[in-house]
C-alpha cells in the first residue's frame, strides 16, 4: 500500500514536471514566433510602401530627415503587384487590415514640425520643404488615378492664384508622363512633385488622397490633416478667411 502510494506521488510529480517543462517550451516557442511575426510585419510594410531598398533603410537608421529622390523615372511595379496580389506570393499579405500594421496612419498633430523632404518636380528640377521656409505652405497629397483629386484640382489652382502669399505644393505619385498630362489637363501652375512610392506620405503619417496639411512659416504643422475634397476646400476657405480678417485688422 505504501509502495503504491509512493509510486502514485512520484508519478504525479513527474506529470507536473513534464507539464511545466512543456509549458516552458511552449512559452519559448511562442516568444520566437512573436519575434518572427514582428520581423515579418516589418518586411511586409517594406513591400507595401516600397521601402525595401538598402539606401532608404540606411537613411532611416542614420536619422537623416530628408528623403532625396533624384530619379525622374518612377517604378511603380512593386506597389502595383502588392495591390493586386500578383507576382511574389509574399505581396499578397499587403492586403491585410491597416489596423494590424504598425505604421502610423492617422496624420500628424498640429504643432508638429513638418518632416523635411526633397523631391523631383514633374516639370524638371527639385524642390525641398526647407526652400519654402519663411512662407506658409498648403501641402497636398494626390494621385493621378484618384477621382476626388481631379475634382479638387481646380479649387487648388484658384486658391493658388488668389493667395499668392501661400505656397501650394502638391505631392503626387505614379509615372511622370501621366502626371504631366494631368497637370496640363487641369492647368496647374503650382509645383507638383513626385514621390517614388509612399515614402513622404509615410513621413506625414497618412496614405489617403487627397489630403492636405497647412504648414506655417517656421515649418510647423498649423492644423491637423484635412482628408477629402470637402475638408480641404474648407481648410482653404478658413485660411482665406483668417487672412482677410487679419488684413482688415491691420488696415484699421
PDB file of C-alpha atoms in Angstrom:
ATOM      1  CA  UNK A   1       0.000   0.000   0.000  1.00  0.00           C
ATOM      2  CA  UNK A   2       2.786   2.382   0.980  1.00  0.00           C
ATOM      3  CA  UNK A   3       4.721   1.445  -2.147  1.00  0.00           C
ATOM      4  CA  UNK A   4       1.659   2.089  -4.303  1.00  0.00           C
ATOM      5  CA  UNK A   5       1.150   5.474  -2.631  1.00  0.00           C
ATOM      6  CA  UNK A   6       4.783   6.439  -3.183  1.00  0.00           C
ATOM      7  CA  UNK A   7       4.611   5.435  -6.852  1.00  0.00           C
ATOM      8  CA  UNK A   8       1.418   7.471  -7.300  1.00  0.00           C
ATOM      9  CA  UNK A   9       3.020  10.543  -5.709  1.00  0.00           C
ATOM     10  CA  UNK A  10       6.135  10.170  -7.847  1.00  0.00           C
ATOM     11  CA  UNK A  11       4.040   9.793 -10.986  1.00  0.00           C
ATOM     12  CA  UNK A  12       2.062  12.903 -10.091  1.00  0.00           C
ATOM     13  CA  UNK A  13       5.259  14.877  -9.644  1.00  0.00           C
ATOM     14  CA  UNK A  14       6.607  13.514 -12.926  1.00  0.00           C
ATOM     15  CA  UNK A  15       3.425  14.599 -14.684  1.00  0.00           C
ATOM     16  CA  UNK A  16       3.658  18.041 -13.077  1.00  0.00           C
ATOM     17  CA  UNK A  17       7.317  18.301 -14.036  1.00  0.00           C
ATOM     18  CA  UNK A  18       6.671  17.264 -17.623  1.00  0.00           C
ATOM     19  CA  UNK A  19       3.775  19.724 -17.791  1.00  0.00           C
ATOM     20  CA  UNK A  20       5.973  22.554 -16.512  1.00  0.00           C
ATOM     21  CA  UNK A  21       8.693  21.629 -18.987  1.00  0.00           C
ATOM     22  CA  UNK A  22       6.222  21.558 -21.872  1.00  0.00           C
ATOM     23  CA  UNK A  23       4.765  24.896 -20.775  1.00  0.00           C
ATOM     24  CA  UNK A  24       8.232  26.421 -20.699  1.00  0.00           C
ATOM     25  CA  UNK A  25       8.982  25.090 -24.175  1.00  0.00           C
ATOM     26  CA  UNK A  26       5.688  26.464 -25.476  1.00  0.00           C
ATOM     27  CA  UNK A  27       6.453  29.877 -23.989  1.00  0.00           C
ATOM     28  CA  UNK A  28       9.870  29.858 -25.615  1.00  0.00           C
ATOM     29  CA  UNK A  29       8.428  28.859 -28.968  1.00  0.00           C
ATOM     30  CA  UNK A  30       5.693  31.470 -28.641  1.00  0.00           C
ATOM     31  CA  UNK A  31       8.318  34.120 -27.985  1.00  0.00           C
ATOM     32  CA  UNK A  32      10.212  33.069 -31.081  1.00  0.00           C
ATOM     33  CA  UNK A  33       7.033  33.121 -33.148  1.00  0.00           C
ATOM     34  CA  UNK A  34       6.224  36.631 -31.923  1.00  0.00           C
ATOM     35  CA  UNK A  35       9.706  37.827 -32.839  1.00  0.00           C
ATOM     36  CA  UNK A  36       9.379  36.277 -36.283  1.00  0.00           C
ATOM     37  CA  UNK A  37       5.937  37.813 -36.754  1.00  0.00           C
ATOM     38  CA  UNK A  38       7.348  41.191 -35.767  1.00  0.00           C
ATOM     39  CA  UNK A  39      10.109  40.837 -38.347  1.00  0.00           C
ATOM     40  CA  UNK A  40       7.585  39.667 -40.956  1.00  0.00           C
ATOM     41  CA  UNK A  41       5.406  42.702 -40.207  1.00  0.00           C
ATOM     42  CA  UNK A  42       8.352  44.995 -40.850  1.00  0.00           C
ATOM     43  CA  UNK A  43       9.201  43.255 -44.102  1.00  0.00           C
ATOM     44  CA  UNK A  44       5.601  43.361 -45.303  1.00  0.00           C
ATOM     45  CA  UNK A  45       5.471  47.083 -44.561  1.00  0.00           C
ATOM     46  CA  UNK A  46       8.616  47.482 -46.645  1.00  0.00           C
ATOM     47  CA  UNK A  47       6.945  45.640 -49.526  1.00  0.00           C
ATOM     48  CA  UNK A  48       3.718  47.596 -49.182  1.00  0.00           C
ATOM     49  CA  UNK A  49       5.270  51.029 -49.061  1.00  0.00           C
ATOM     50  CA  UNK A  50       8.215  50.481 -51.374  1.00  0.00           C
ATOM     51  CA  UNK A  51      10.953  50.897 -48.761  1.00  0.00           C
ATOM     52  CA  UNK A  52      12.927  47.756 -49.385  1.00  0.00           C
ATOM     53  CA  UNK A  53      15.928  49.483 -50.903  1.00  0.00           C
ATOM     54  CA  UNK A  54      19.003  49.494 -48.672  1.00  0.00           C
ATOM     55  CA  UNK A  55      19.648  53.181 -49.279  1.00  0.00           C
ATOM     56  CA  UNK A  56      16.298  54.183 -47.770  1.00  0.00           C
ATOM     57  CA  UNK A  57      16.804  51.919 -44.769  1.00  0.00           C
ATOM     58  CA  UNK A  58      20.214  53.489 -44.195  1.00  0.00           C
ATOM     59  CA  UNK A  59      18.666  56.963 -44.339  1.00  0.00           C
ATOM     60  CA  UNK A  60      16.109  55.981 -41.727  1.00  0.00           C
ATOM     61  CA  UNK A  61      18.715  54.400 -39.462  1.00  0.00           C
ATOM     62  CA  UNK A  62      21.044  57.385 -39.603  1.00  0.00           C
ATOM     63  CA  UNK A  63      18.181  59.739 -38.772  1.00  0.00           C
ATOM     64  CA  UNK A  64      18.521  61.752 -41.981  1.00  0.00           C
ATOM     65  CA  UNK A  65      15.301  63.787 -42.171  1.00  0.00           C
ATOM     66  CA  UNK A  66      15.452  64.385 -45.897  1.00  0.00           C
ATOM     67  CA  UNK A  67      14.129  61.990 -48.476  1.00  0.00           C
ATOM     68  CA  UNK A  68      16.198  62.598 -51.586  1.00  0.00           C
ATOM     69  CA  UNK A  69      14.700  61.287 -54.775  1.00  0.00           C
ATOM     70  CA  UNK A  70      16.957  62.022 -57.739  1.00  0.00           C
ATOM     71  CA  UNK A  71      15.377  59.644 -60.233  1.00  0.00           C
ATOM     72  CA  UNK A  72      12.901  61.154 -62.655  1.00  0.00           C
ATOM     73  CA  UNK A  73      11.535  57.826 -63.866  1.00  0.00           C
ATOM     74  CA  UNK A  74       9.205  56.236 -61.325  1.00  0.00           C
ATOM     75  CA  UNK A  75       8.935  52.452 -60.981  1.00  0.00           C
ATOM     76  CA  UNK A  76       5.551  51.520 -59.534  1.00  0.00           C
ATOM     77  CA  UNK A  77       5.759  47.793 -60.192  1.00  0.00           C
ATOM     78  CA  UNK A  78       6.289  46.915 -56.528  1.00  0.00           C
ATOM     79  CA  UNK A  79       3.194  48.641 -55.176  1.00  0.00           C
ATOM     80  CA  UNK A  80       1.059  47.666 -58.179  1.00  0.00           C
ATOM     81  CA  UNK A  81       1.865  43.988 -57.684  1.00  0.00           C
ATOM     82  CA  UNK A  82       1.288  44.335 -53.963  1.00  0.00           C
ATOM     83  CA  UNK A  83      -2.142  45.830 -54.521  1.00  0.00           C
ATOM     84  CA  UNK A  84      -3.237  43.151 -56.946  1.00  0.00           C
ATOM     85  CA  UNK A  85      -1.581  40.221 -55.181  1.00  0.00           C
ATOM     86  CA  UNK A  86       0.314  39.243 -58.353  1.00  0.00           C
ATOM     87  CA  UNK A  87       3.935  38.235 -58.540  1.00  0.00           C
ATOM     88  CA  UNK A  88       5.738  37.426 -55.325  1.00  0.00           C
ATOM     89  CA  UNK A  89       3.396  35.456 -53.006  1.00  0.00           C
ATOM     90  CA  UNK A  90       4.614  37.493 -50.038  1.00  0.00           C
ATOM     91  CA  UNK A  91       2.961  40.546 -51.524  1.00  0.00           C
ATOM     92  CA  UNK A  92      -0.487  39.047 -51.085  1.00  0.00           C
ATOM     93  CA  UNK A  93      -0.169  39.865 -47.419  1.00  0.00           C
ATOM     94  CA  UNK A  94      -0.133  43.577 -48.199  1.00  0.00           C
ATOM     95  CA  UNK A  95      -3.935  43.470 -48.378  1.00  0.00           C
ATOM     96  CA  UNK A  96      -4.070  42.962 -44.621  1.00  0.00           C
ATOM     97  CA  UNK A  97      -6.119  45.272 -42.422  1.00  0.00           C
ATOM     98  CA  UNK A  98      -4.494  48.689 -41.782  1.00  0.00           C
ATOM     99  CA  UNK A  99      -5.291  48.211 -38.091  1.00  0.00           C
ATOM    100  CA  UNK A 100      -2.751  45.372 -37.980  1.00  0.00           C
ATOM    101  CA  UNK A 101       0.041  47.485 -39.420  1.00  0.00           C
ATOM    102  CA  UNK A 102       2.370  49.293 -37.049  1.00  0.00           C
ATOM    103  CA  UNK A 103       2.732  52.240 -39.392  1.00  0.00           C
ATOM    104  CA  UNK A 104       1.072  55.410 -38.133  1.00  0.00           C
ATOM    105  CA  UNK A 105      -1.800  56.284 -40.477  1.00  0.00           C
ATOM    106  CA  UNK A 106      -3.866  58.897 -38.675  1.00  0.00           C
ATOM    107  CA  UNK A 107      -1.874  62.002 -39.561  1.00  0.00           C
ATOM    108  CA  UNK A 108       0.472  64.298 -37.670  1.00  0.00           C
ATOM    109  CA  UNK A 109      -0.818  66.540 -34.908  1.00  0.00           C
ATOM    110  CA  UNK A 110      -0.871  70.316 -35.132  1.00  0.00           C
ATOM    111  CA  UNK A 111       2.274  71.766 -33.589  1.00  0.00           C
ATOM    112  CA  UNK A 112       4.466  69.001 -35.013  1.00  0.00           C
ATOM    113  CA  UNK A 113       7.447  70.006 -37.129  1.00  0.00           C
ATOM    114  CA  UNK A 114       6.728  69.053 -40.732  1.00  0.00           C
ATOM    115  CA  UNK A 115       9.117  66.319 -41.922  1.00  0.00           C
ATOM    116  CA  UNK A 116      11.715  67.517 -44.416  1.00  0.00           C
ATOM    117  CA  UNK A 117      11.812  66.140 -47.930  1.00  0.00           C
ATOM    118  CA  UNK A 118      13.339  66.823 -51.336  1.00  0.00           C
ATOM    119  CA  UNK A 119      11.555  65.530 -54.428  1.00  0.00           C
ATOM    120  CA  UNK A 120      11.748  65.969 -58.212  1.00  0.00           C
ATOM    121  CA  UNK A 121       9.300  68.337 -59.878  1.00  0.00           C
ATOM    122  CA  UNK A 122       7.461  66.849 -62.838  1.00  0.00           C
ATOM    123  CA  UNK A 123       8.454  69.910 -64.870  1.00  0.00           C
ATOM    124  CA  UNK A 124      12.141  69.461 -64.024  1.00  0.00           C
ATOM    125  CA  UNK A 125      14.401  70.282 -61.115  1.00  0.00           C
ATOM    126  CA  UNK A 126      13.788  69.559 -57.455  1.00  0.00           C
ATOM    127  CA  UNK A 127      12.095  71.238 -54.525  1.00  0.00           C
ATOM    128  CA  UNK A 128      12.555  70.773 -50.792  1.00  0.00           C
ATOM    129  CA  UNK A 129      10.383  71.884 -47.913  1.00  0.00           C
ATOM    130  CA  UNK A 130      13.372  73.766 -46.499  1.00  0.00           C
ATOM    131  CA  UNK A 131      13.367  76.035 -49.544  1.00  0.00           C
ATOM    132  CA  UNK A 132       9.889  77.207 -48.555  1.00  0.00           C
ATOM    133  CA  UNK A 133      10.861  78.156 -45.000  1.00  0.00           C
ATOM    134  CA  UNK A 134       9.561  81.626 -44.201  1.00  0.00           C
ATOM    135  CA  UNK A 135       6.408  81.032 -46.258  1.00  0.00           C
ATOM    136  CA  UNK A 136       3.141  79.382 -45.399  1.00  0.00           C
ATOM    137  CA  UNK A 137       2.556  76.178 -47.325  1.00  0.00           C
ATOM    138  CA  UNK A 138      -0.528  74.222 -48.320  1.00  0.00           C
ATOM    139  CA  UNK A 139       0.895  70.741 -48.878  1.00  0.00           C
ATOM    140  CA  UNK A 140      -1.477  68.467 -50.799  1.00  0.00           C
ATOM    141  CA  UNK A 141      -1.045  64.735 -51.457  1.00  0.00           C
ATOM    142  CA  UNK A 142      -2.638  63.473 -54.656  1.00  0.00           C
ATOM    143  CA  UNK A 143      -2.686  60.625 -57.165  1.00  0.00           C
ATOM    144  CA  UNK A 144      -3.391  60.764 -60.923  1.00  0.00           C
ATOM    145  CA  UNK A 145      -5.869  57.869 -60.604  1.00  0.00           C
ATOM    146  CA  UNK A 146      -7.789  59.478 -57.727  1.00  0.00           C
ATOM    147  CA  UNK A 147     -11.168  60.846 -58.874  1.00  0.00           C
ATOM    148  CA  UNK A 148     -11.660  63.217 -55.915  1.00  0.00           C
ATOM    149  CA  UNK A 149      -8.137  64.553 -56.525  1.00  0.00           C
ATOM    150  CA  UNK A 150      -9.212  65.638 -60.003  1.00  0.00           C
ATOM    151  CA  UNK A 151     -12.293  67.321 -58.525  1.00  0.00           C
ATOM    152  CA  UNK A 152     -10.061  69.191 -56.085  1.00  0.00           C
ATOM    153  CA  UNK A 153      -7.533  70.391 -58.687  1.00  0.00           C
ATOM    154  CA  UNK A 154      -9.488  73.480 -59.931  1.00  0.00           C
ATOM    155  CA  UNK A 155     -10.057  74.627 -56.340  1.00  0.00           C
ATOM    156  CA  UNK A 156      -6.339  74.338 -55.628  1.00  0.00           C
ATOM    157  CA  UNK A 157      -5.429  76.338 -58.730  1.00  0.00           C
ATOM    158  CA  UNK A 158      -7.952  79.044 -57.818  1.00  0.00           C
ATOM    159  CA  UNK A 159      -6.588  79.211 -54.275  1.00  0.00           C
ATOM    160  CA  UNK A 160      -3.031  79.376 -55.634  1.00  0.00           C
ATOM    161  CA  UNK A 161      -3.887  82.319 -57.890  1.00  0.00           C
ATOM    162  CA  UNK A 162      -5.799  84.214 -55.188  1.00  0.00           C
ATOM    163  CA  UNK A 163      -3.457  83.565 -52.256  1.00  0.00           C
ATOM    164  CA  UNK A 164      -0.044  84.431 -53.660  1.00  0.00           C
ATOM    165  CA  UNK A 165       1.471  84.642 -50.172  1.00  0.00           C
ATOM    166  CA  UNK A 166       0.754  80.939 -49.575  1.00  0.00           C
ATOM    167  CA  UNK A 167       2.766  78.319 -51.465  1.00  0.00           C
ATOM    168  CA  UNK A 168       0.615  75.494 -52.798  1.00  0.00           C
ATOM    169  CA  UNK A 169       2.670  72.327 -53.303  1.00  0.00           C
ATOM    170  CA  UNK A 170       1.292  69.001 -54.492  1.00  0.00           C
ATOM    171  CA  UNK A 171       2.981  65.639 -53.948  1.00  0.00           C
ATOM    172  CA  UNK A 172       1.778  63.007 -56.399  1.00  0.00           C
ATOM    173  CA  UNK A 173       2.933  59.542 -57.377  1.00  0.00           C
ATOM    174  CA  UNK A 174       2.905  57.385 -60.486  1.00  0.00           C
ATOM    175  CA  UNK A 175       4.509  57.841 -63.884  1.00  0.00           C
ATOM    176  CA  UNK A 176       5.894  61.300 -64.732  1.00  0.00           C
ATOM    177  CA  UNK A 177       4.166  61.168 -68.127  1.00  0.00           C
ATOM    178  CA  UNK A 178       0.648  60.678 -66.754  1.00  0.00           C
ATOM    179  CA  UNK A 179       1.238  63.291 -64.065  1.00  0.00           C
ATOM    180  CA  UNK A 180       2.382  65.816 -66.673  1.00  0.00           C
ATOM    181  CA  UNK A 181      -0.788  65.056 -68.636  1.00  0.00           C
ATOM    182  CA  UNK A 182      -2.940  65.725 -65.544  1.00  0.00           C
ATOM    183  CA  UNK A 183      -1.017  68.924 -64.835  1.00  0.00           C
ATOM    184  CA  UNK A 184      -1.736  70.155 -68.363  1.00  0.00           C
ATOM    185  CA  UNK A 185      -5.361  68.978 -68.290  1.00  0.00           C
ATOM    186  CA  UNK A 186      -6.083  70.855 -65.060  1.00  0.00           C
ATOM    187  CA  UNK A 187      -3.942  73.884 -65.923  1.00  0.00           C
ATOM    188  CA  UNK A 188      -1.988  73.691 -62.678  1.00  0.00           C
ATOM    189  CA  UNK A 189       0.696  76.340 -62.243  1.00  0.00           C
ATOM    190  CA  UNK A 190       1.915  75.454 -58.753  1.00  0.00           C
ATOM    191  CA  UNK A 191       4.721  72.915 -58.109  1.00  0.00           C
ATOM    192  CA  UNK A 192       3.817  69.234 -58.453  1.00  0.00           C
ATOM    193  CA  UNK A 193       6.371  66.813 -57.017  1.00  0.00           C
ATOM    194  CA  UNK A 194       6.685  63.041 -57.334  1.00  0.00           C
ATOM    195  CA  UNK A 195       7.406  60.551 -54.581  1.00  0.00           C
ATOM    196  CA  UNK A 196       8.576  57.113 -55.666  1.00  0.00           C
ATOM    197  CA  UNK A 197       6.056  55.082 -53.689  1.00  0.00           C
ATOM    198  CA  UNK A 198       4.684  56.284 -50.336  1.00  0.00           C
ATOM    199  CA  UNK A 199       7.886  57.436 -48.644  1.00  0.00           C
ATOM    200  CA  UNK A 200       6.781  61.029 -47.972  1.00  0.00           C
ATOM    201  CA  UNK A 201       3.181  60.007 -47.251  1.00  0.00           C
ATOM    202  CA  UNK A 202       4.582  57.736 -44.579  1.00  0.00           C
ATOM    203  CA  UNK A 203       6.565  60.617 -43.058  1.00  0.00           C
ATOM    204  CA  UNK A 204       3.330  62.592 -42.822  1.00  0.00           C
ATOM    205  CA  UNK A 205       1.510  59.559 -41.348  1.00  0.00           C
ATOM    206  CA  UNK A 206      -1.314  59.405 -43.865  1.00  0.00           C
ATOM    207  CA  UNK A 207      -1.812  57.435 -47.083  1.00  0.00           C
ATOM    208  CA  UNK A 208      -5.215  58.723 -48.208  1.00  0.00           C
ATOM    209  CA  UNK A 209      -5.634  61.018 -51.214  1.00  0.00           C
ATOM    210  CA  UNK A 210      -6.470  63.775 -51.457  1.00  0.00           C
ATOM    211  CA  UNK A 211      -5.246  65.050 -48.127  1.00  0.00           C
ATOM    212  CA  UNK A 212      -3.584  68.300 -47.099  1.00  0.00           C
ATOM    213  CA  UNK A 213      -1.594  69.977 -44.353  1.00  0.00           C
ATOM    214  CA  UNK A 214      -1.236  73.683 -43.670  1.00  0.00           C
ATOM    215  CA  UNK A 215       2.342  74.439 -42.630  1.00  0.00           C
ATOM    216  CA  UNK A 216       3.368  77.764 -41.092  1.00  0.00           C
ATOM    217  CA  UNK A 217       6.378  79.970 -41.815  1.00  0.00           C
ATOM    218  CA  UNK A 218       8.524  78.052 -39.329  1.00  0.00           C
ATOM    219  CA  UNK A 219       7.865  74.659 -40.876  1.00  0.00           C
ATOM    220  CA  UNK A 220       5.360  73.627 -38.189  1.00  0.00           C
ATOM    221  CA  UNK A 221       2.048  71.945 -38.992  1.00  0.00           C
ATOM    222  CA  UNK A 222      -0.538  74.610 -38.209  1.00  0.00           C
ATOM    223  CA  UNK A 223      -3.638  72.436 -38.367  1.00  0.00           C
ATOM    224  CA  UNK A 224      -4.482  68.760 -38.296  1.00  0.00           C
ATOM    225  CA  UNK A 225      -4.662  66.905 -41.584  1.00  0.00           C
ATOM    226  CA  UNK A 226      -7.614  67.587 -43.877  1.00  0.00           C
ATOM    227  CA  UNK A 227      -8.758  64.484 -45.765  1.00  0.00           C
ATOM    228  CA  UNK A 228     -11.105  64.585 -48.753  1.00  0.00           C
ATOM    229  CA  UNK A 229     -12.289  67.311 -51.106  1.00  0.00           C
ATOM    230  CA  UNK A 230     -14.739  68.959 -48.702  1.00  0.00           C
ATOM    231  CA  UNK A 231     -12.271  69.080 -45.820  1.00  0.00           C
ATOM    232  CA  UNK A 232      -9.518  70.564 -47.993  1.00  0.00           C
ATOM    233  CA  UNK A 233     -11.844  73.155 -49.543  1.00  0.00           C
ATOM    234  CA  UNK A 234     -12.945  74.084 -46.011  1.00  0.00           C
ATOM    235  CA  UNK A 235      -9.291  74.374 -44.965  1.00  0.00           C
ATOM    236  CA  UNK A 236      -8.611  76.734 -47.873  1.00  0.00           C
ATOM    237  CA  UNK A 237     -11.699  78.805 -47.069  1.00  0.00           C
ATOM    238  CA  UNK A 238     -10.689  79.034 -43.422  1.00  0.00           C
ATOM    239  CA  UNK A 239      -7.174  80.092 -44.386  1.00  0.00           C
ATOM    240  CA  UNK A 240      -8.517  82.680 -46.799  1.00  0.00           C
ATOM    241  CA  UNK A 241     -10.975  83.975 -44.191  1.00  0.00           C
ATOM    242  CA  UNK A 242      -8.345  84.315 -41.478  1.00  0.00           C
ATOM    243  CA  UNK A 243      -6.107  86.229 -43.887  1.00  0.00           C
ATOM    244  CA  UNK A 244      -8.925  88.635 -44.750  1.00  0.00           C
ATOM    245  CA  UNK A 245      -9.665  89.176 -41.057  1.00  0.00           C
ATOM    246  CA  UNK A 246      -6.004  89.854 -40.338  1.00  0.00           C
ATOM    247  CA  UNK A 247      -5.785  92.264 -43.275  1.00  0.00           C
ATOM    248  CA  UNK A 248      -8.884  94.151 -42.101  1.00  0.00           C
ATOM    249  CA  UNK A 249      -7.474  94.418 -38.575  1.00  0.00           C
ATOM    250  CA  UNK A 250      -4.172  95.734 -39.904  1.00  0.00           C
ATOM    251  CA  UNK A 251      -5.975  98.299 -42.074  1.00  0.00           C
ATOM    252  CA  UNK A 252      -7.744  99.715 -39.035  1.00  0.00           C
TER     253      UNK A 252
END
